PDB file of C-alpha atoms in Angstrom:
ATOM      1  CA  MET A   8       0.136  -0.104  -0.110  1.00  0.00           C
ATOM      2  CA  GLY A   9       1.353   3.454  -0.981  1.00  0.00           C
ATOM      3  CA  GLY A  10       2.010   5.938   1.844  1.00  0.00           C
ATOM      4  CA  PHE A  11       2.006   9.809   1.836  1.00  0.00           C
ATOM      5  CA  LYS A  12       5.362  11.213   3.048  1.00  0.00           C
ATOM      6  CA  LEU A  13       4.692  14.291   5.226  1.00  0.00           C
ATOM      7  CA  ALA A  14       6.912  16.984   3.974  1.00  0.00           C
ATOM      8  CA  GLY A  15       8.819  19.567   6.306  1.00  0.00           C
ATOM      9  CA  ARG A  16       8.139  22.410   3.773  1.00  0.00           C
ATOM     10  CA  VAL A  17       5.112  23.553   1.595  1.00  0.00           C
ATOM     11  CA  GLU A  18       5.474  23.888  -2.118  1.00  0.00           C
ATOM     12  CA  GLY A  19       2.064  25.361  -3.136  1.00  0.00           C
ATOM     13  CA  PRO A  20      -1.318  24.867  -1.222  1.00  0.00           C
ATOM     14  CA  ILE A  21      -1.890  21.669   1.012  1.00  0.00           C
ATOM     15  CA  PRO A  22      -3.832  19.224  -1.340  1.00  0.00           C
ATOM     16  CA  ASP A  23      -7.604  19.127  -1.570  1.00  0.00           C
ATOM     17  CA  ASP A  24      -9.870  16.217  -0.540  1.00  0.00           C
ATOM     18  CA  ARG A  25      -7.793  13.993  -2.961  1.00  0.00           C
ATOM     19  CA  GLY A  26      -4.823  14.842  -1.218  1.00  0.00           C
ATOM     20  CA  LEU A  27      -5.544  16.244   2.406  1.00  0.00           C
ATOM     21  CA  LEU A  28      -6.937  19.850   2.761  1.00  0.00           C
ATOM     22  CA  ALA A  29      -8.575  21.952   0.263  1.00  0.00           C
ATOM     23  CA  PRO A  30      -6.470  25.439  -0.144  1.00  0.00           C
ATOM     24  CA  LEU A  31      -6.188  27.580   2.886  1.00  0.00           C
ATOM     25  CA  HIS A  32      -7.752  31.133   2.893  1.00  0.00           C
ATOM     26  CA  ALA A  33      -8.120  33.670   5.438  1.00  0.00           C
ATOM     27  CA  ASP A  34     -11.543  34.765   6.938  1.00  0.00           C
ATOM     28  CA  ALA A  35     -13.009  37.521   4.805  1.00  0.00           C
ATOM     29  CA  GLY A  36     -12.929  39.831   7.804  1.00  0.00           C
ATOM     30  CA  GLU A  37      -9.358  39.109   8.523  1.00  0.00           C
ATOM     31  CA  LEU A  38      -6.458  40.767   6.559  1.00  0.00           C
ATOM     32  CA  ALA A  39      -3.669  38.253   5.793  1.00  0.00           C
ATOM     33  CA  SER A  40      -0.893  38.459   3.422  1.00  0.00           C
ATOM     34  CA  PRO A  41      -0.013  35.627   1.148  1.00  0.00           C
ATOM     35  CA  ASP A  42       3.215  35.321   3.340  1.00  0.00           C
ATOM     36  CA  GLU A  43       1.276  34.764   6.221  1.00  0.00           C
ATOM     37  CA  LEU A  44      -0.811  32.054   4.866  1.00  0.00           C
ATOM     38  CA  VAL A  45       2.412  30.236   3.566  1.00  0.00           C
ATOM     39  CA  ASP A  46       3.786  30.413   7.006  1.00  0.00           C
ATOM     40  CA  PHE A  47       0.717  29.144   8.444  1.00  0.00           C
ATOM     41  CA  GLN A  48       0.874  26.259   5.949  1.00  0.00           C
ATOM     42  CA  VAL A  49       4.565  25.376   6.783  1.00  0.00           C
ATOM     43  CA  ARG A  50       3.450  25.481  10.680  1.00  0.00           C
ATOM     44  CA  PHE A  51       0.398  23.351   9.907  1.00  0.00           C
ATOM     45  CA  ILE A  52       2.438  20.679   7.882  1.00  0.00           C
ATOM     46  CA  ARG A  53       4.923  20.460  10.865  1.00  0.00           C
ATOM     47  CA  LEU A  54       2.121  20.063  13.484  1.00  0.00           C
ATOM     48  CA  ILE A  55       0.838  17.095  11.029  1.00  0.00           C
ATOM     49  CA  GLU A  56       4.468  15.565  11.182  1.00  0.00           C
ATOM     50  CA  ARG A  57       4.450  15.737  14.998  1.00  0.00           C
ATOM     51  CA  ARG A  58       0.939  14.319  15.209  1.00  0.00           C
ATOM     52  CA  THR A  59       1.894  11.313  12.870  1.00  0.00           C
ATOM     53  CA  ALA A  60       5.069  10.681  14.755  1.00  0.00           C
ATOM     54  CA  ILE A  61       2.847  10.283  17.873  1.00  0.00           C
ATOM     55  CA  TYR A  62       0.429   8.113  15.956  1.00  0.00           C
ATOM     56  CA  THR A  63       2.946   5.932  14.689  1.00  0.00           C
ATOM     57  CA  MET A  64       4.689   6.037  18.064  1.00  0.00           C
ATOM     58  CA  GLY A  65       7.833   7.573  16.408  1.00  0.00           C
ATOM     59  CA  ASP A  66       8.293   4.765  13.966  1.00  0.00           C
ATOM     60  CA  SER A  67       7.699   6.891  10.733  1.00  0.00           C
ATOM     61  CA  THR A  68       6.211  10.047   9.338  1.00  0.00           C
ATOM     62  CA  SER A  69       4.987   8.249   6.364  1.00  0.00           C
ATOM     63  CA  VAL A  70       1.495   6.701   6.509  1.00  0.00           C
ATOM     64  CA  PRO A  71      -1.128   5.504   3.951  1.00  0.00           C
ATOM     65  CA  MET A  72      -2.924   8.241   2.240  1.00  0.00           C
ATOM     66  CA  TYR A  73      -6.318   7.348   3.952  1.00  0.00           C
ATOM     67  CA  VAL A  74      -4.451   7.533   7.459  1.00  0.00           C
ATOM     68  CA  ALA A  75      -3.051  10.907   6.455  1.00  0.00           C
ATOM     69  CA  ALA A  76      -6.391  12.213   5.431  1.00  0.00           C
ATOM     70  CA  ASP A  77      -7.943  11.221   8.842  1.00  0.00           C
ATOM     71  CA  LEU A  78      -4.880  12.766  10.853  1.00  0.00           C
ATOM     72  CA  VAL A  79      -5.598  15.974   8.959  1.00  0.00           C
ATOM     73  CA  ARG A  80      -9.186  15.997   9.443  1.00  0.00           C
ATOM     74  CA  SER A  81      -8.702  15.241  13.136  1.00  0.00           C
ATOM     75  CA  ILE A  82      -6.166  18.246  13.555  1.00  0.00           C
ATOM     76  CA  CYS A  83      -8.622  20.299  11.748  1.00  0.00           C
ATOM     77  CA  PHE A  84     -11.397  19.405  14.037  1.00  0.00           C
ATOM     78  CA  VAL A  85      -9.273  20.160  17.054  1.00  0.00           C
ATOM     79  CA  LEU A  86      -8.122  23.372  15.705  1.00  0.00           C
ATOM     80  CA  GLY A  87     -11.756  24.486  14.730  1.00  0.00           C
ATOM     81  CA  ILE A  88     -10.946  24.380  11.023  1.00  0.00           C
ATOM     82  CA  ASP A  89     -13.437  22.944   8.285  1.00  0.00           C
ATOM     83  CA  PRO A  90     -11.291  20.755   6.216  1.00  0.00           C
ATOM     84  CA  ASP A  91     -13.699  21.405   3.323  1.00  0.00           C
ATOM     85  CA  ASP A  92     -13.503  25.126   3.543  1.00  0.00           C
ATOM     86  CA  PRO A  93     -10.593  25.942   5.823  1.00  0.00           C
ATOM     87  CA  VAL A  94     -10.803  29.434   6.771  1.00  0.00           C
ATOM     88  CA  ILE A  95      -8.137  30.571   8.778  1.00  0.00           C
ATOM     89  CA  THR A  96      -8.662  33.243  11.471  1.00  0.00           C
ATOM     90  CA  ARG A  97      -6.402  35.848  12.641  1.00  0.00           C
ATOM     91  CA  ARG A  98      -5.793  33.970  16.052  1.00  0.00           C
ATOM     92  CA  LEU A  99      -4.617  30.810  14.049  1.00  0.00           C
ATOM     93  CA  LEU A 100      -2.360  32.884  11.991  1.00  0.00           C
ATOM     94  CA  THR A 101      -0.458  34.209  14.953  1.00  0.00           C
ATOM     95  CA  VAL A 102      -0.392  31.582  17.788  1.00  0.00           C
ATOM     96  CA  ASP A 103       1.812  28.821  18.555  1.00  0.00           C
ATOM     97  CA  LEU A 104      -0.021  25.931  16.878  1.00  0.00           C
ATOM     98  CA  GLU A 105       1.359  23.258  18.937  1.00  0.00           C
ATOM     99  CA  ASP A 106       0.320  25.011  21.927  1.00  0.00           C
ATOM    100  CA  GLU A 107      -3.215  25.824  20.656  1.00  0.00           C
ATOM    101  CA  TYR A 108      -3.671  22.200  19.464  1.00  0.00           C
ATOM    102  CA  ARG A 109      -2.830  20.997  23.017  1.00  0.00           C
ATOM    103  CA  ARG A 110      -5.026  23.485  24.679  1.00  0.00           C
ATOM    104  CA  ARG A 111      -8.001  22.576  22.407  1.00  0.00           C
ATOM    105  CA  LEU A 112      -7.371  19.062  22.817  1.00  0.00           C
ATOM    106  CA  ASP A 113      -7.730  19.448  26.739  1.00  0.00           C
ATOM    107  CA  GLU A 114     -11.111  21.061  25.771  1.00  0.00           C
ATOM    108  CA  ILE A 115     -12.112  18.031  23.898  1.00  0.00           C
ATOM    109  CA  GLY A 116     -11.011  15.804  26.699  1.00  0.00           C
ATOM    110  CA  ARG A 117     -13.197  17.859  29.099  1.00  0.00           C
ATOM    111  CA  LYS A 118     -16.122  17.444  26.836  1.00  0.00           C
ATOM    112  CA  VAL A 119     -15.625  13.709  26.503  1.00  0.00           C
ATOM    113  CA  GLU A 120     -15.759  13.317  30.197  1.00  0.00           C
ATOM    114  CA  ALA A 121     -18.857  15.644  30.464  1.00  0.00           C
ATOM    115  CA  ALA A 122     -20.784  13.624  27.706  1.00  0.00           C
ATOM    116  CA  LYS A 123     -19.779  10.375  29.399  1.00  0.00           C
ATOM    117  CA  GLN A 124     -21.188  11.388  32.637  1.00  0.00           C
ATOM    118  CA  LEU A 125     -24.409  12.639  30.891  1.00  0.00           C
ATOM    119  CA  LEU A 126     -24.768   9.175  29.388  1.00  0.00           C
ATOM    120  CA  ARG A 127     -24.771   7.616  32.734  1.00  0.00           C
ATOM    121  CA  GLU A 128     -27.489   9.925  33.713  1.00  0.00           C
ATOM    122  CA  VAL A 129     -29.341   8.953  30.653  1.00  0.00           C
ATOM    123  CA  ASP A 130     -28.992   5.244  31.412  1.00  0.00           C
ATOM    124  CA  ALA A 131     -30.347   5.835  34.983  1.00  0.00           C
ATOM    125  CA  THR A 132     -33.199   8.300  33.804  1.00  0.00           C
ATOM    126  CA  MET A 133     -34.621   6.661  30.434  1.00  0.00           C
ATOM    127  CA  PRO A 134     -37.766   4.564  31.337  1.00  0.00           C
ATOM    128  CA  LEU A 135     -37.369   0.946  30.937  1.00  0.00           C
ATOM    129  CA  ILE A 136     -39.357   0.583  27.744  1.00  0.00           C
ATOM    130  CA  GLU A 137     -38.379  -2.177  25.423  1.00  0.00           C
ATOM    131  CA  ASN A 138     -36.939  -1.144  22.212  1.00  0.00           C
ATOM    132  CA  ILE A 139     -34.171  -2.918  20.239  1.00  0.00           C
ATOM    133  CA  ALA A 140     -32.775   0.376  18.454  1.00  0.00           C
ATOM    134  CA  LEU A 141     -32.597   2.149  21.956  1.00  0.00           C
ATOM    135  CA  ARG A 142     -31.020  -0.541  23.762  1.00  0.00           C
ATOM    136  CA  ASP A 143     -28.510  -1.296  21.172  1.00  0.00           C
ATOM    137  CA  THR A 144     -27.863   2.577  20.739  1.00  0.00           C
ATOM    138  CA  LEU A 145     -27.214   2.816  24.471  1.00  0.00           C
ATOM    139  CA  LYS A 146     -24.472   0.011  24.165  1.00  0.00           C
ATOM    140  CA  GLU A 147     -22.900   1.654  21.257  1.00  0.00           C
ATOM    141  CA  LEU A 148     -22.639   4.985  22.898  1.00  0.00           C
ATOM    142  CA  GLY A 149     -20.946   3.325  25.867  1.00  0.00           C
ATOM    143  CA  SER A 150     -18.438   1.675  23.222  1.00  0.00           C
ATOM    144  CA  PHE A 151     -17.817   5.173  21.622  1.00  0.00           C
ATOM    145  CA  PHE A 152     -16.412   6.342  24.939  1.00  0.00           C
ATOM    146  CA  ARG A 153     -14.138   3.148  25.163  1.00  0.00           C
ATOM    147  CA  ASN A 154     -12.996   3.317  21.432  1.00  0.00           C
ATOM    148  CA  TYR A 155     -12.866   7.205  20.763  1.00  0.00           C
ATOM    149  CA  ASP A 156      -9.279   8.150  20.213  1.00  0.00           C
ATOM    150  CA  TYR A 157      -9.438  12.036  20.188  1.00  0.00           C
ATOM    151  CA  ARG A 158      -5.658  12.411  20.338  1.00  0.00           C
ATOM    152  CA  SER A 159      -5.450  11.101  16.960  1.00  0.00           C
ATOM    153  CA  MET A 160      -8.951  10.621  15.340  1.00  0.00           C
ATOM    154  CA  ALA A 161     -11.024  13.436  17.244  1.00  0.00           C
ATOM    155  CA  HIS A 162     -13.430  13.889  14.199  1.00  0.00           C
ATOM    156  CA  ASP A 163     -14.252   9.925  14.174  1.00  0.00           C
ATOM    157  CA  ILE A 164     -17.426   8.640  15.522  1.00  0.00           C
ATOM    158  CA  PRO A 165     -16.578   4.725  16.276  1.00  0.00           C
ATOM    159  CA  CYS A 166     -20.075   3.518  17.033  1.00  0.00           C
ATOM    160  CA  SER A 167     -23.341   3.010  15.306  1.00  0.00           C
ATOM    161  CA  ILE A 168     -26.517   5.101  16.404  1.00  0.00           C
ATOM    162  CA  ASP A 169     -29.840   3.427  15.330  1.00  0.00           C
ATOM    163  CA  TYR A 170     -32.328   5.092  17.731  1.00  0.00           C
ATOM    164  CA  PRO A 171     -33.937   8.226  16.119  1.00  0.00           C
ATOM    165  CA  LEU A 172     -34.249  11.386  18.199  1.00  0.00           C
ATOM    166  CA  CYS A 173     -37.391  13.478  17.850  1.00  0.00           C
ATOM    167  CA  HIS A 174     -35.065  16.425  16.659  1.00  0.00           C
ATOM    168  CA  PRO A 175     -32.197  14.901  14.917  1.00  0.00           C
ATOM    169  CA  VAL A 176     -28.457  16.049  15.459  1.00  0.00           C
ATOM    170  CA  PRO A 177     -27.071  17.632  12.236  1.00  0.00           C
ATOM    171  CA  GLU A 178     -25.213  14.782  10.491  1.00  0.00           C
ATOM    172  CA  ASP A 179     -22.297  17.191   9.698  1.00  0.00           C
ATOM    173  CA  LEU A 180     -21.206  17.445  13.198  1.00  0.00           C
ATOM    174  CA  PRO A 181     -17.857  15.422  13.625  1.00  0.00           C
ATOM    175  CA  GLY A 182     -16.704  13.387  16.667  1.00  0.00           C
ATOM    176  CA  ILE A 183     -17.344  14.234  19.987  1.00  0.00           C
ATOM    177  CA  ASP A 184     -19.473  17.222  18.876  1.00  0.00           C
ATOM    178  CA  TYR A 185     -22.012  14.958  17.531  1.00  0.00           C
ATOM    179  CA  ILE A 186     -22.095  12.496  20.250  1.00  0.00           C
ATOM    180  CA  ALA A 187     -22.210  15.110  23.196  1.00  0.00           C
ATOM    181  CA  GLU A 188     -25.225  16.787  21.373  1.00  0.00           C
ATOM    182  CA  TYR A 189     -27.021  13.330  20.809  1.00  0.00           C
ATOM    183  CA  VAL A 190     -26.584  12.288  24.268  1.00  0.00           C
ATOM    184  CA  ARG A 191     -27.796  15.866  25.451  1.00  0.00           C
ATOM    185  CA  ARG A 192     -30.938  15.709  23.256  1.00  0.00           C
ATOM    186  CA  LEU A 193     -31.585  12.020  24.425  1.00  0.00           C
ATOM    187  CA  MET A 194     -31.367  13.313  28.119  1.00  0.00           C
ATOM    188  CA  VAL A 195     -33.808  15.895  27.407  1.00  0.00           C
ATOM    189  CA  GLU A 196     -36.221  13.102  25.996  1.00  0.00           C
ATOM    190  CA  ALA A 197     -35.296  10.845  28.889  1.00  0.00           C
ATOM    191  CA  ARG A 198     -36.377  13.261  31.657  1.00  0.00           C
ATOM    192  CA  PHE A 199     -39.527  14.370  29.882  1.00  0.00           C
ATOM    193  CA  LEU A 200     -40.647  10.882  29.682  1.00  0.00           C
ATOM    194  CA  GLY A 201     -39.833  10.440  33.311  1.00  0.00           C
ATOM    195  CA  HIS A 202     -43.043  12.708  33.966  1.00  0.00           C
ATOM    196  CA  PHE A 203     -45.116   9.810  33.034  1.00  0.00           C
ATOM    197  CA  ASP A 204     -46.231   6.251  34.216  1.00  0.00           C
ATOM    198  CA  ILE A 205     -44.378   3.677  32.035  1.00  0.00           C
ATOM    199  CA  LYS A 206     -47.601   1.796  31.289  1.00  0.00           C
ATOM    200  CA  VAL A 207     -49.308   4.714  29.943  1.00  0.00           C
ATOM    201  CA  ILE A 208     -46.349   5.641  27.811  1.00  0.00           C
ATOM    202  CA  GLU A 209     -46.350   2.000  26.510  1.00  0.00           C
ATOM    203  CA  ARG A 210     -50.225   2.314  25.813  1.00  0.00           C
ATOM    204  CA  VAL A 211     -49.574   5.528  23.649  1.00  0.00           C
ATOM    205  CA  LEU A 212     -46.549   3.884  21.938  1.00  0.00           C
ATOM    206  CA  ALA A 213     -48.745   0.945  21.147  1.00  0.00           C
ATOM    207  CA  GLU A 214     -51.425   2.983  19.585  1.00  0.00           C
ATOM    208  CA  ALA A 215     -48.834   4.989  17.579  1.00  0.00           C
ATOM    209  CA  SER A 216     -46.905   2.232  16.491  1.00  0.00           C
ATOM    210  CA  PRO A 217     -48.033  -1.240  17.313  1.00  0.00           C
ATOM    211  CA  ASP A 218     -44.416  -2.714  16.459  1.00  0.00           C
ATOM    212  CA  HIS A 219     -42.597  -0.147  18.648  1.00  0.00           C
ATOM    213  CA  ILE A 220     -40.320  -2.610  20.041  1.00  0.00           C
ATOM    214  CA  GLU A 221     -38.678  -3.676  16.832  1.00  0.00           C
ATOM    215  CA  LEU A 222     -39.088  -0.649  14.662  1.00  0.00           C
ATOM    216  CA  LEU A 223     -36.853   2.440  14.664  1.00  0.00           C
ATOM    217  CA  VAL A 224     -39.398   4.756  16.409  1.00  0.00           C
ATOM    218  CA  ASN A 225     -38.972   7.812  18.621  1.00  0.00           C
ATOM    219  CA  PHE A 226     -40.733   7.484  22.217  1.00  0.00           C
ATOM    220  CA  TYR A 227     -40.783  11.252  22.754  1.00  0.00           C
ATOM    221  CA  GLU A 228     -42.643  12.436  19.695  1.00  0.00           C
ATOM    222  CA  PRO A 229     -46.012  10.647  20.364  1.00  0.00           C
ATOM    223  CA  VAL A 230     -45.881  11.307  23.840  1.00  0.00           C
ATOM    224  CA  ALA A 231     -45.204  14.910  23.517  1.00  0.00           C
ATOM    225  CA  ALA A 232     -47.749  15.269  20.953  1.00  0.00           C
ATOM    226  CA  ASN A 233     -50.492  14.100  23.336  1.00  0.00           C
ATOM    227  CA  THR A 234     -49.104  16.124  26.051  1.00  0.00           C
ATOM    228  CA  LEU A 235     -49.650  19.256  23.876  1.00  0.00           C
ATOM    229  CA  GLY A 236     -53.144  17.918  22.916  1.00  0.00           C
ATOM    230  CA  ARG A 237     -54.417  17.659  26.366  1.00  0.00           C
ATOM    231  CA  ALA A 238     -52.531  20.943  27.684  1.00  0.00           C
ATOM    232  CA  LEU A 239     -54.419  22.660  24.758  1.00  0.00           C
ATOM    233  CA  ILE A 240     -57.815  21.765  25.947  1.00  0.00           C
ATOM    234  CA  GLY A 241     -57.044  22.531  29.501  1.00  0.00           C
ATOM    235  CA  LYS A 242     -56.724  18.848  30.904  1.00  0.00           C
ATOM    236  CA  ASP A 243     -53.756  17.249  33.010  1.00  0.00           C
ATOM    237  CA  PRO A 244     -51.044  16.539  30.402  1.00  0.00           C
ATOM    238  CA  ALA A 245     -49.699  13.703  32.824  1.00  0.00           C
ATOM    239  CA  VAL A 246     -52.741  11.552  32.178  1.00  0.00           C
ATOM    240  CA  LEU A 247     -51.496  11.355  28.560  1.00  0.00           C
ATOM    241  CA  VAL A 248     -53.974   9.476  26.801  1.00  0.00           C
ATOM    242  CA  VAL A 249     -56.170  11.487  24.331  1.00  0.00           C
ATOM    243  CA  SER A 250     -59.785   9.924  24.028  1.00  0.00           C
ATOM    244  CA  GLY A 251     -62.240  10.429  21.145  1.00  0.00           C
ATOM    245  CA  ALA A 252     -63.987  13.257  22.877  1.00  0.00           C
ATOM    246  CA  ASP A 253     -60.763  14.992  23.577  1.00  0.00           C
ATOM    247  CA  ARG A 254     -59.830  14.751  19.895  1.00  0.00           C
ATOM    248  CA  ALA A 255     -62.922  16.406  18.991  1.00  0.00           C
ATOM    249  CA  GLU A 256     -62.242  19.238  21.186  1.00  0.00           C
ATOM    250  CA  ILE A 257     -58.885  19.606  20.103  1.00  0.00           C
ATOM    251  CA  ALA A 258     -60.298  19.586  16.397  1.00  0.00           C
ATOM    252  CA  GLN A 259     -62.734  22.337  17.426  1.00  0.00           C
ATOM    253  CA  ARG A 260     -60.320  24.555  18.787  1.00  0.00           C
ATOM    254  CA  LEU A 261     -57.554  24.068  16.099  1.00  0.00           C
ATOM    255  CA  GLY A 262     -60.078  24.122  13.184  1.00  0.00           C
ATOM    256  CA  ALA A 263     -61.444  27.467  14.226  1.00  0.00           C
ATOM    257  CA  VAL A 264     -57.999  29.207  13.269  1.00  0.00           C
ATOM    258  CA  GLY A 265     -55.683  29.211  10.526  1.00  0.00           C
ATOM    259  CA  GLU A 266     -52.062  27.846  10.705  1.00  0.00           C
ATOM    260  CA  ALA A 267     -50.511  30.655  12.423  1.00  0.00           C
ATOM    261  CA  GLY A 268     -53.292  30.618  14.952  1.00  0.00           C
ATOM    262  CA  ARG A 269     -52.722  26.777  15.535  1.00  0.00           C
ATOM    263  CA  GLU A 270     -48.988  27.546  15.940  1.00  0.00           C
ATOM    264  CA  LYS A 271     -49.669  30.166  18.644  1.00  0.00           C
ATOM    265  CA  LEU A 272     -52.118  27.929  20.560  1.00  0.00           C
ATOM    266  CA  LEU A 273     -49.730  24.869  20.529  1.00  0.00           C
ATOM    267  CA  VAL A 274     -46.765  26.930  21.600  1.00  0.00           C
ATOM    268  CA  GLN A 275     -48.779  28.242  24.546  1.00  0.00           C
ATOM    269  CA  ALA A 276     -49.945  24.457  25.087  1.00  0.00           C
ATOM    270  CA  ALA A 277     -46.103  23.703  25.284  1.00  0.00           C
ATOM    271  CA  GLU A 278     -45.554  26.245  27.623  1.00  0.00           C
ATOM    272  CA  ASP A 279     -48.464  25.195  29.766  1.00  0.00           C
ATOM    273  CA  ALA A 280     -47.357  21.686  29.850  1.00  0.00           C
ATOM    274  CA  CYS A 281     -43.968  22.641  30.947  1.00  0.00           C
ATOM    275  CA  ASP A 282     -45.135  24.502  33.653  1.00  0.00           C
ATOM    276  CA  ALA A 283     -47.516  21.806  34.863  1.00  0.00           C
ATOM    277  CA  PHE A 284     -44.504  19.431  34.980  1.00  0.00           C
ATOM    278  CA  GLY A 285     -42.296  22.139  36.612  1.00  0.00           C
ATOM    279  CA  ILE A 286     -39.858  22.061  33.690  1.00  0.00           C
ATOM    280  CA  ALA A 287     -37.844  25.233  33.954  1.00  0.00           C
ATOM    281  CA  ASP A 288     -34.744  24.748  31.742  1.00  0.00           C
ATOM    282  CA  GLU A 289     -34.949  26.654  28.594  1.00  0.00           C
ATOM    283  CA  PRO A 290     -33.366  23.828  26.412  1.00  0.00           C
ATOM    284  CA  SER A 291     -36.228  21.399  27.428  1.00  0.00           C
ATOM    285  CA  ARG A 292     -38.832  23.983  26.941  1.00  0.00           C
ATOM    286  CA  ASP A 293     -37.423  24.752  23.391  1.00  0.00           C
ATOM    287  CA  TYR A 294     -37.335  21.134  22.579  1.00  0.00           C
ATOM    288  CA  LEU A 295     -41.063  20.585  23.197  1.00  0.00           C
ATOM    289  CA  ARG A 296     -41.713  24.030  21.531  1.00  0.00           C
ATOM    290  CA  GLU A 297     -39.709  22.748  18.340  1.00  0.00           C
ATOM    291  CA  LEU A 298     -42.234  19.934  17.996  1.00  0.00           C
ATOM    292  CA  VAL A 299     -45.020  22.368  16.999  1.00  0.00           C
ATOM    293  CA  PRO A 300     -43.647  23.124  13.390  1.00  0.00           C
ATOM    294  CA  ASP A 301     -43.478  19.314  12.691  1.00  0.00           C
ATOM    295  CA  LEU A 302     -47.130  18.758  14.017  1.00  0.00           C
ATOM    296  CA  LEU A 303     -48.900  21.504  11.965  1.00  0.00           C
ATOM    297  CA  PRO A 304     -48.767  19.800   8.637  1.00  0.00           C
ATOM    298  CA  ARG A 305     -50.141  16.483  10.011  1.00  0.00           C
ATOM    299  CA  ILE A 306     -52.692  18.573  12.016  1.00  0.00           C
ATOM    300  CA  ALA A 307     -53.736  20.120   8.702  1.00  0.00           C
ATOM    301  CA  VAL A 308     -54.186  16.856   6.909  1.00  0.00           C
ATOM    302  CA  GLY A 309     -56.209  15.382   9.872  1.00  0.00           C
ATOM    303  CA  LEU A 310     -58.500  18.261   9.976  1.00  0.00           C
ATOM    304  CA  LYS A 311     -59.108  18.040   6.287  1.00  0.00           C
ATOM    305  CA  HIS A 312     -60.062  14.615   6.625  1.00  0.00           C
ATOM    306  CA  ASP A 313     -61.925  15.039   9.965  1.00  0.00           C
ATOM    307  CA  SER A 314     -59.389  12.792  12.021  1.00  0.00           C
ATOM    308  CA  LEU A 315     -56.580  13.776  14.232  1.00  0.00           C
ATOM    309  CA  GLY A 316     -56.295  10.198  15.260  1.00  0.00           C
ATOM    310  CA  GLY A 317     -52.839  10.024  13.740  1.00  0.00           C
ATOM    311  CA  VAL A 318     -51.688  12.971  15.575  1.00  0.00           C
ATOM    312  CA  PHE A 319     -53.107  12.486  19.184  1.00  0.00           C
ATOM    313  CA  VAL A 320     -53.487   8.937  20.163  1.00  0.00           C
ATOM    314  CA  GLY A 321     -55.354   7.314  22.848  1.00  0.00           C
TER     315      GLY A 321
END
């Protein structure tokens, strides 16, 4: 297998994706001379050399191209550079890159530990509702923290995640940034589900998706939708189940206004539900409010066909 020799000097721009990195350029708001950019390239290449030597435990600075590409993407992630659009800020043009790299690497280490602790809380908080994807995903998240080598492959995500969140994490987030955000959102969902009796949750899930144990379904969405529906008509959201009479009342209220009015009513219902459960933190309140735009098209279809049974279940 061919290797890529990391040079000690720069002849032209750092290679693009077929090599290692697209041509560097300065932030539009930062003034940088061509000499400054070339100097940065030289220091960047030297940083790659040092990190490659660490990766190979001092045996070589020559590695296969795919490894070199991963090492560069890892370094870019640590330094906060997008390898597909490597904008270099004034700070990176002037700091000692090795010192900056170590400082940011320490920050990533702290983020890893914080996410690991939050995952422990998720494990202790998530209601014990049987679902294969959730069970497997929790195991995979645990394996991530055992296998994640942020000192060499900080951009990597060495695990598989199957359980879908109500509000998915952007797929372009790399490494611990993706995992930390996934775990944070999963914790928001777990805490919300903790306000309800497990048997009632299972009843709602069975109505929303009879095969919820084996399918890739999210627990939070149908539970939260019912919560909004009950809060909308002034009923205790903790009861959760929406009856036929409840749906008729919900339809009457939502059908009397246009889409903007429905959105306002449902956002207020989200606020009322959070108040009823004592949910004070804004991320959790935001998470529930953000469900409203997803529900509006389904509600519009349901009202058109005189049936909201696909939105609010019981």
